[in-house]
Amino acid sequence: MQNTINDYLASNREKHLKELTEWLSIPSISSLSAHKEDTIKGAEWLAQALKDIGMENVELYPTKGHPVVYADWLHAEGKPTVLIYGHYDVQPVDPLHLWETPPFVPTVREDKIYARGATDDKGQSFMHLKAIEAIMQTQGELPVNVKFLIEGEEEIGSVHLPEFVEKNQELLASDVILISDTGMQEKGKPAICYGLRGLAGVQIDVKGAKGDLHSGLYGGGVQNAIHALVQLLDSFRDENGVIQVDRFYEKVEPITDEEKKAYEALNFSEDELKKELAVSELFGEEGFSYLERTWVRPTLEVNGVWGGFQGEGIKTVLPNEAHAKITCRLVPHQDPDEIVMLLTKHIHAHMPAGVEVTVTPFDKGAPYVTPYDHPAIQAAGRSYEKVYGVPTAYTRGGGSIPIVATFDQILKKPIVLMGFGLPGENFHAPNEHFHLENFDQGLRVIADYLYEIVQSLD
């Protein structure tokens, strides 16, 4: 049976890549209003693709933002139901000049497909459609019941999905939730992520004088909004990367000896990472390894700063406005709303005189951790091992998928984070790409898992 499925995937590879190219060509950037119609187009393309592989009850559910795409196939009587989650929206492409090829003109180079969304998350979500297509075309039916829930707002914090999930618990009822929006440990080494950090983000807007001022006439006598913002941003962390926001670490639990030993056993090379990133040194809290800093410690990062004259040459002004965006990655027991409150309190306490400040909350999501010995997760590990031929690592992820914690809190079912991306694939950055080796292998893993999960949950 598996050989038949694998043969189908191999013989239809070019067709599948052509379809993926069509989907990646749609600039479904959820955060930019200029791409609202493109985002809807991405949802409509997905809905048709779900119909084409034999899914039923395909529907675009409206939200206050971008629509949710739902579909199902529920004819495996007495068998488990798998809810497959993904997202069809993508990040903005700036800075555009750093892309070697246009971000929405998918290009294959060195067995990698380059495009925005190639790995996060269109490419990985698409794999579930093609794995199911292969089973349907070769076996005539699925071994499990399947539901799809693909949203269009993950890259802006899944703003409206929690309300949808709360109102549609019966529609989304399942035995396990399957998500491919994470990564592998490294090339050839699969990993299942059993924990994700949460997220809290804010925008800081600093306002000084009523307008830009001549730096010769007013410089040294009136507060410069950019200087004030820089001073504020510098107050967030000390020289060792320790966050200085009062009570920020209050609920952070120390890493256990068991986890510490497990991370050490992964033999992660920080030297290799430095080479890959072309940096001379890594940076972070003293006393913690890179994996600990990025998996089990919270962070505060400045994501963007702007203000003043940006054109060619020089313009001698005192800018009256300056702006910054910051995000914090959170670990278990840290509450996003509380962290935003602590950030806001810190900002107002440390803002220099002569300016006003406004703090606007943005993305928020709770952290998530699940026992990695759950049968549904162990079944995924076995499917990885069959295809890749090596043991599966169990890791935490440094990133955030805000809706995961919502699924955990509302649907209360095990969540399997079965990712196929690699750390260096530039998701959220120019030249995002997806290794086609993992596209091919991942299709086989997903198809195998839909059979493996039946035995695990029976």
XYZ file of C-alpha atoms in Angstrom:
458
model
C 0.000 0.000 0.000
C 2.680 2.496 1.017
C 4.678 1.668 -2.117
C 1.613 2.423 -4.240
C 1.124 5.761 -2.491
C 4.812 6.623 -2.830
C 4.761 5.706 -6.536
C 1.803 8.032 -7.060
C 3.613 10.882 -5.323
C 6.747 10.323 -7.404
C 4.918 10.152 -10.727
C 2.891 13.287 -9.968
C 5.740 15.353 -8.521
C 5.980 17.849 -11.376
C 2.214 18.322 -11.418
C 2.196 18.966 -7.680
C 5.048 21.455 -7.908
C 3.246 23.305 -10.692
C 0.166 23.576 -8.475
C 2.288 24.756 -5.548
C 3.834 27.387 -7.814
C 0.365 28.695 -8.667
C -0.522 29.063 -5.004
C 2.789 30.660 -4.058
C 2.281 33.199 -6.839
C -0.668 34.728 -4.984
C 0.588 37.580 -2.727
C -1.712 36.789 0.211
C -0.079 39.217 2.663
C -2.592 39.457 5.500
C -1.033 42.464 7.233
C -1.270 44.845 4.259
C -4.686 46.216 3.288
C -3.463 46.633 -0.297
C -3.376 42.836 -0.541
C -6.841 42.140 0.879
C -8.168 40.904 -2.469
C -5.039 38.810 -3.009
C -5.554 37.182 0.383
C -9.131 36.296 -0.518
C -7.854 34.942 -3.829
C -5.463 32.702 -1.897
C -8.371 31.352 0.154
C -10.438 30.723 -2.962
C -7.539 28.901 -4.646
C -7.214 26.672 -1.607
C -10.938 25.932 -1.472
C -10.902 24.758 -5.083
C -7.809 22.633 -4.439
C -9.591 20.940 -1.527
C -12.577 20.148 -3.764
C -10.241 18.762 -6.410
C -8.749 16.173 -4.027
C -12.169 14.930 -2.942
C -12.869 16.931 0.193
C -16.496 17.687 0.994
C -18.363 20.531 2.706
C -15.748 22.981 1.451
C -16.604 26.453 2.630
C -15.097 29.891 3.164
C -16.326 31.072 6.535
C -16.238 34.860 6.846
C -14.646 36.499 9.872
C -14.166 40.154 10.758
C -10.891 39.816 8.849
C -9.823 37.223 6.295
C -11.939 34.106 5.737
C -11.369 30.680 7.262
C -11.276 27.763 4.817
C -12.963 24.577 6.050
C -13.364 21.164 4.413
C -13.871 17.579 5.545
C -14.116 13.907 4.593
C -15.968 11.909 7.250
C -16.544 8.420 5.874
C -14.093 6.381 7.996
C -16.703 5.050 10.408
C -15.374 4.275 13.853
C -11.941 5.709 13.060
C -10.231 8.760 14.572
C -10.782 12.248 13.204
C -7.740 14.357 12.382
C -8.101 18.151 12.253
C -5.416 19.617 9.961
C -4.559 23.256 10.607
C -2.472 25.604 8.490
C -2.488 29.144 7.146
C -2.610 30.596 3.650
C -1.436 34.092 4.553
C 2.204 35.155 4.322
C 4.561 37.800 5.686
C 5.396 41.046 3.862
C 8.427 40.822 1.564
C 10.482 43.847 2.647
C 13.272 44.569 1.973
C 12.461 43.698 -1.616
C 15.919 44.519 -3.002
C 17.459 41.624 -1.064
C 15.440 39.005 -2.943
C 17.460 37.240 -5.649
C 14.248 36.464 -7.530
C 10.806 38.109 -7.115
C 9.053 36.790 -3.984
C 5.862 35.901 -5.832
C 7.549 34.392 -8.875
C 8.384 30.948 -7.448
C 11.738 29.700 -8.695
C 13.452 26.338 -8.234
C 17.213 26.509 -7.685
C 19.423 23.703 -6.379
C 16.366 21.572 -5.513
C 14.824 24.358 -3.421
C 11.744 26.383 -4.259
C 12.137 30.114 -3.533
C 9.059 32.242 -2.817
C 7.325 33.996 0.051
C 5.322 31.310 1.834
C 7.367 28.437 0.418
C 7.996 27.020 3.886
C 5.805 29.276 6.069
C 3.206 27.982 5.597
C 1.784 27.487 2.134
C 4.325 24.829 1.162
C 3.835 22.795 4.311
C 0.023 23.121 4.307
C -0.064 22.132 0.634
C 1.710 18.872 1.458
C -1.299 17.669 3.447
C -3.542 18.126 0.422
C -1.216 16.150 -1.814
C -0.669 13.337 0.710
C -4.433 12.936 1.027
C -4.827 13.131 -2.744
C -2.320 10.273 -3.107
C -4.231 8.087 -0.642
C -7.607 8.864 -2.238
C -6.342 8.206 -5.760
C -4.613 4.909 -4.912
C -6.779 3.489 -2.102
C -10.162 5.056 -2.838
C -10.679 6.143 0.763
C -8.866 7.552 3.772
C -7.915 5.510 6.853
C -9.181 8.311 9.127
C -11.733 11.084 9.073
C -10.177 14.390 8.083
C -11.106 18.016 8.674
C -9.192 21.020 7.306
C -9.054 24.395 9.036
C -6.815 26.784 7.092
C -6.849 30.431 8.169
C -5.683 33.685 6.627
C -4.495 35.649 9.657
C -1.754 33.611 11.339
C 0.907 36.142 10.388
C -1.033 38.864 12.205
C -1.674 36.817 15.336
C -4.774 34.816 14.317
C -6.837 37.797 15.375
C -10.287 36.404 14.655
C -9.745 32.645 14.735
C -10.219 32.117 18.513
C -13.771 33.454 18.217
C -14.394 31.133 15.266
C -13.039 28.129 17.166
C -15.117 28.986 20.253
C -18.308 29.221 18.201
C -17.626 26.126 16.059
C -16.419 23.514 18.528
C -18.767 20.861 17.161
C -17.683 21.538 13.580
C -14.029 21.213 14.608
C -14.463 18.215 16.934
C -11.600 15.759 16.433
C -9.297 13.287 18.172
C -5.992 14.926 17.238
C -4.886 18.226 15.707
C -2.125 18.043 13.088
C -0.044 21.091 12.161
C 2.906 21.482 9.793
C 4.247 24.955 10.518
C 7.444 24.146 12.396
C 10.842 22.785 11.430
C 13.219 19.871 11.616
C 16.331 19.809 13.769
C 18.549 19.992 10.692
C 18.872 18.452 7.244
C 18.041 14.754 7.417
C 17.135 14.917 11.115
C 13.377 15.119 11.771
C 12.036 16.670 14.939
C 8.667 16.954 16.596
C 8.061 20.187 18.430
C 6.223 19.652 21.729
C 6.278 23.253 22.903
C 6.056 26.759 21.473
C 6.759 30.128 22.975
C 3.980 32.672 23.239
C 3.992 36.178 21.825
C 3.282 39.732 22.955
C 3.941 42.700 20.675
C 3.477 46.450 20.874
C 4.137 49.536 18.769
C 5.702 52.564 20.436
C 4.905 56.008 18.990
C 6.900 58.959 20.322
C 5.707 62.510 19.628
C 7.746 65.648 20.327
C 7.260 69.151 18.929
C 4.332 70.135 16.738
C 6.458 69.496 13.655
C 10.021 68.829 12.470
C 12.394 71.568 13.607
C 15.546 73.102 12.109
C 18.457 71.362 13.880
C 20.583 74.521 13.798
C 17.942 76.713 15.403
C 16.528 74.214 17.892
C 19.114 71.430 18.215
C 20.356 71.044 21.773
C 17.390 72.920 23.163
C 14.402 70.750 22.224
C 14.012 67.012 22.681
C 14.720 64.954 19.541
C 12.045 62.241 19.254
C 14.520 59.723 17.822
C 17.023 60.285 20.634
C 14.211 59.847 23.149
C 13.128 56.589 21.504
C 16.693 55.264 21.373
C 17.127 56.002 25.074
C 13.878 54.177 25.807
C 14.763 51.133 23.707
C 18.149 50.915 25.407
C 16.411 50.587 28.765
C 14.783 47.277 27.851
C 17.881 45.043 28.122
C 21.301 45.184 29.735
C 24.578 44.433 27.950
C 24.151 40.696 28.675
C 20.700 40.452 27.114
C 18.840 40.330 30.433
C 15.458 42.045 30.151
C 15.089 44.950 32.585
C 11.293 45.206 32.609
C 10.110 44.883 36.201
C 8.544 41.448 36.996
C 9.171 40.209 33.441
C 10.753 36.956 34.672
C 8.446 36.563 37.677
C 6.597 33.478 36.366
C 9.411 31.925 34.344
C 10.276 28.456 35.604
C 13.898 27.246 35.452
C 14.764 24.558 32.932
C 14.720 21.054 34.400
C 17.835 18.900 34.534
C 16.048 16.354 32.316
C 15.384 18.914 29.588
C 18.890 20.331 29.869
C 20.383 16.861 29.335
C 17.998 16.201 26.435
C 19.101 19.389 24.681
C 22.761 18.582 25.239
C 22.175 15.142 23.704
C 21.105 16.794 20.442
C 24.752 17.789 19.898
C 23.721 21.133 18.447
C 26.715 23.010 17.069
C 26.744 26.706 17.881
C 29.897 27.076 15.754
C 28.082 25.688 12.716
C 25.206 28.074 13.354
C 27.595 31.030 13.425
C 29.008 29.954 10.067
C 25.549 29.550 8.590
C 24.421 32.976 9.804
C 27.769 34.651 8.996
C 28.121 36.148 12.472
C 31.240 36.197 14.630
C 29.413 35.603 17.912
C 26.000 34.567 19.193
C 24.258 36.715 21.789
C 21.869 36.157 24.663
C 21.398 35.655 28.365
C 24.552 34.521 30.098
C 24.454 31.038 31.566
C 22.184 29.578 28.893
C 22.984 27.689 25.707
C 21.644 28.845 22.339
C 18.902 26.174 22.410
C 17.867 27.190 25.913
C 17.805 30.861 24.960
C 15.616 30.204 21.921
C 13.365 27.452 23.299
C 12.782 27.908 27.029
C 13.739 31.523 27.828
C 11.614 34.602 27.087
C 12.894 37.392 24.862
C 12.354 41.028 24.010
C 13.407 42.137 20.532
C 13.161 45.407 18.600
C 11.664 44.469 15.212
C 11.594 47.851 13.540
C 12.501 51.509 14.112
C 11.657 54.496 11.947
C 11.481 58.279 12.005
C 13.108 61.370 10.587
C 14.447 61.998 7.101
C 14.870 58.845 4.982
C 15.684 60.287 1.572
C 18.942 60.657 -0.299
C 21.494 63.031 1.161
C 20.958 64.792 4.474
C 18.240 66.985 5.912
C 19.157 68.892 9.074
C 16.001 68.521 11.138
C 14.952 67.474 14.611
C 12.312 64.801 13.899
C 9.158 65.359 15.877
C 8.105 61.705 15.654
C 9.789 58.326 16.099
C 8.339 54.820 16.143
C 9.322 51.276 17.036
C 7.807 47.813 17.079
C 8.861 45.284 19.688
C 7.842 41.689 20.344
C 8.423 39.353 23.261
C 8.552 35.574 23.001
C 7.007 34.067 26.104
C 7.421 30.775 27.953
C 4.887 28.751 29.995
C 3.018 30.656 32.724
C 3.763 34.064 31.177
C 0.486 35.736 30.249
C 0.579 37.918 27.095
C -1.855 40.496 28.502
C 0.183 40.823 31.692
C 3.415 41.198 29.708
C 1.875 43.981 27.597
C 0.842 45.705 30.823
C 4.382 45.402 32.217
C 5.879 46.697 28.960
C 3.513 49.673 28.929
C 4.341 50.514 32.533
C 8.074 50.315 31.768
C 7.739 52.517 28.668
C 5.919 55.295 30.517
C 8.368 55.089 33.438
C 11.457 55.368 31.197
C 10.338 57.831 28.535
C 12.575 60.928 28.553
C 11.070 64.354 29.219
C 9.899 66.545 26.372
C 7.946 63.927 24.405
C 4.672 62.041 24.630
C 4.347 58.309 24.046
C 1.549 56.037 22.851
C 1.678 52.253 23.229
C -0.481 50.110 20.934
C -0.737 46.335 21.570
C -0.519 44.040 18.571
C 0.068 40.289 18.250
C -0.592 38.193 21.331
C -0.517 34.459 21.904
C -0.066 32.169 24.893
C 2.813 29.669 25.119
C 2.111 25.950 24.752
C 3.744 22.728 25.974
C 2.381 19.167 25.737
C 3.727 15.811 27.011
C 5.805 14.342 24.205
C 5.022 10.761 25.271
C 1.405 11.061 24.079
C 0.511 8.214 21.636
C -0.406 10.675 18.865
C 3.000 12.340 19.094
C 4.896 9.074 19.349
C 3.051 7.822 16.256
C 4.338 10.855 14.366
C 7.848 10.018 15.515
C 7.534 6.513 14.095
C 6.343 7.844 10.726
C 9.324 10.195 10.543
C 11.710 7.358 11.380
C 10.278 5.060 8.696
C 10.911 7.654 5.982
C 14.097 9.375 7.169
C 15.701 6.290 8.682
C 16.967 8.073 11.812
C 15.531 8.612 15.312
C 13.138 11.521 15.763
C 14.190 14.327 18.092
C 11.663 15.916 20.433
C 12.242 19.640 20.759
C 10.644 22.902 21.732
C 10.215 25.691 19.205
C 11.366 29.256 19.614
C 8.602 30.707 17.490
C 4.910 31.174 18.128
C 1.749 29.822 16.548
C -0.822 31.805 18.549
C -3.756 29.553 17.732
C -2.048 26.454 19.178
C -2.688 27.574 22.744
C -6.280 28.387 21.764
C -6.765 24.881 20.372
C -5.358 23.470 23.588
C -7.626 25.580 25.786
C -10.857 25.193 23.778
C -10.693 21.913 21.838
C -8.595 20.106 24.474
C -7.092 17.562 22.081
C -3.462 16.521 21.523
C -1.620 18.731 19.045
C 1.040 17.197 16.806
C 3.487 19.718 15.353
C 4.847 17.801 12.375
C 7.154 20.267 10.636
C 9.398 19.918 7.601
C 11.122 23.292 7.385
C 14.817 23.830 8.036
C 16.301 26.576 10.235
C 18.074 28.338 7.366
C 15.108 28.628 5.008
C 14.630 32.364 5.611
C 10.995 32.304 6.636
C 9.943 35.911 7.414
C 13.053 37.093 5.511
C 14.136 37.683 1.894
C 14.790 34.582 -0.205
C 12.474 32.320 1.761
C 12.715 28.803 0.356
C 11.757 25.180 0.964
C 14.024 22.189 0.367
C 12.250 19.902 -2.082
C 13.933 16.914 -0.452
C 11.735 17.574 2.577
C 8.744 18.240 0.349
C 9.155 14.743 -1.107
C 9.958 13.012 2.172
C 7.328 14.953 4.065
C 4.541 13.811 1.761
C 5.446 10.217 2.589
C 5.601 10.951 6.315
C 2.155 12.578 6.338
C 0.593 9.751 4.337
C 2.130 7.151 6.655
C 0.992 9.039 9.756
C -2.660 8.935 8.717
C -2.388 5.142 8.909
C -0.130 5.081 11.958
C -2.518 7.262 13.992
C -5.327 4.700 13.611
C -3.300 2.072 15.483
C -2.174 4.554 18.125
C -5.624 5.888 19.031
C -7.660 2.680 18.696
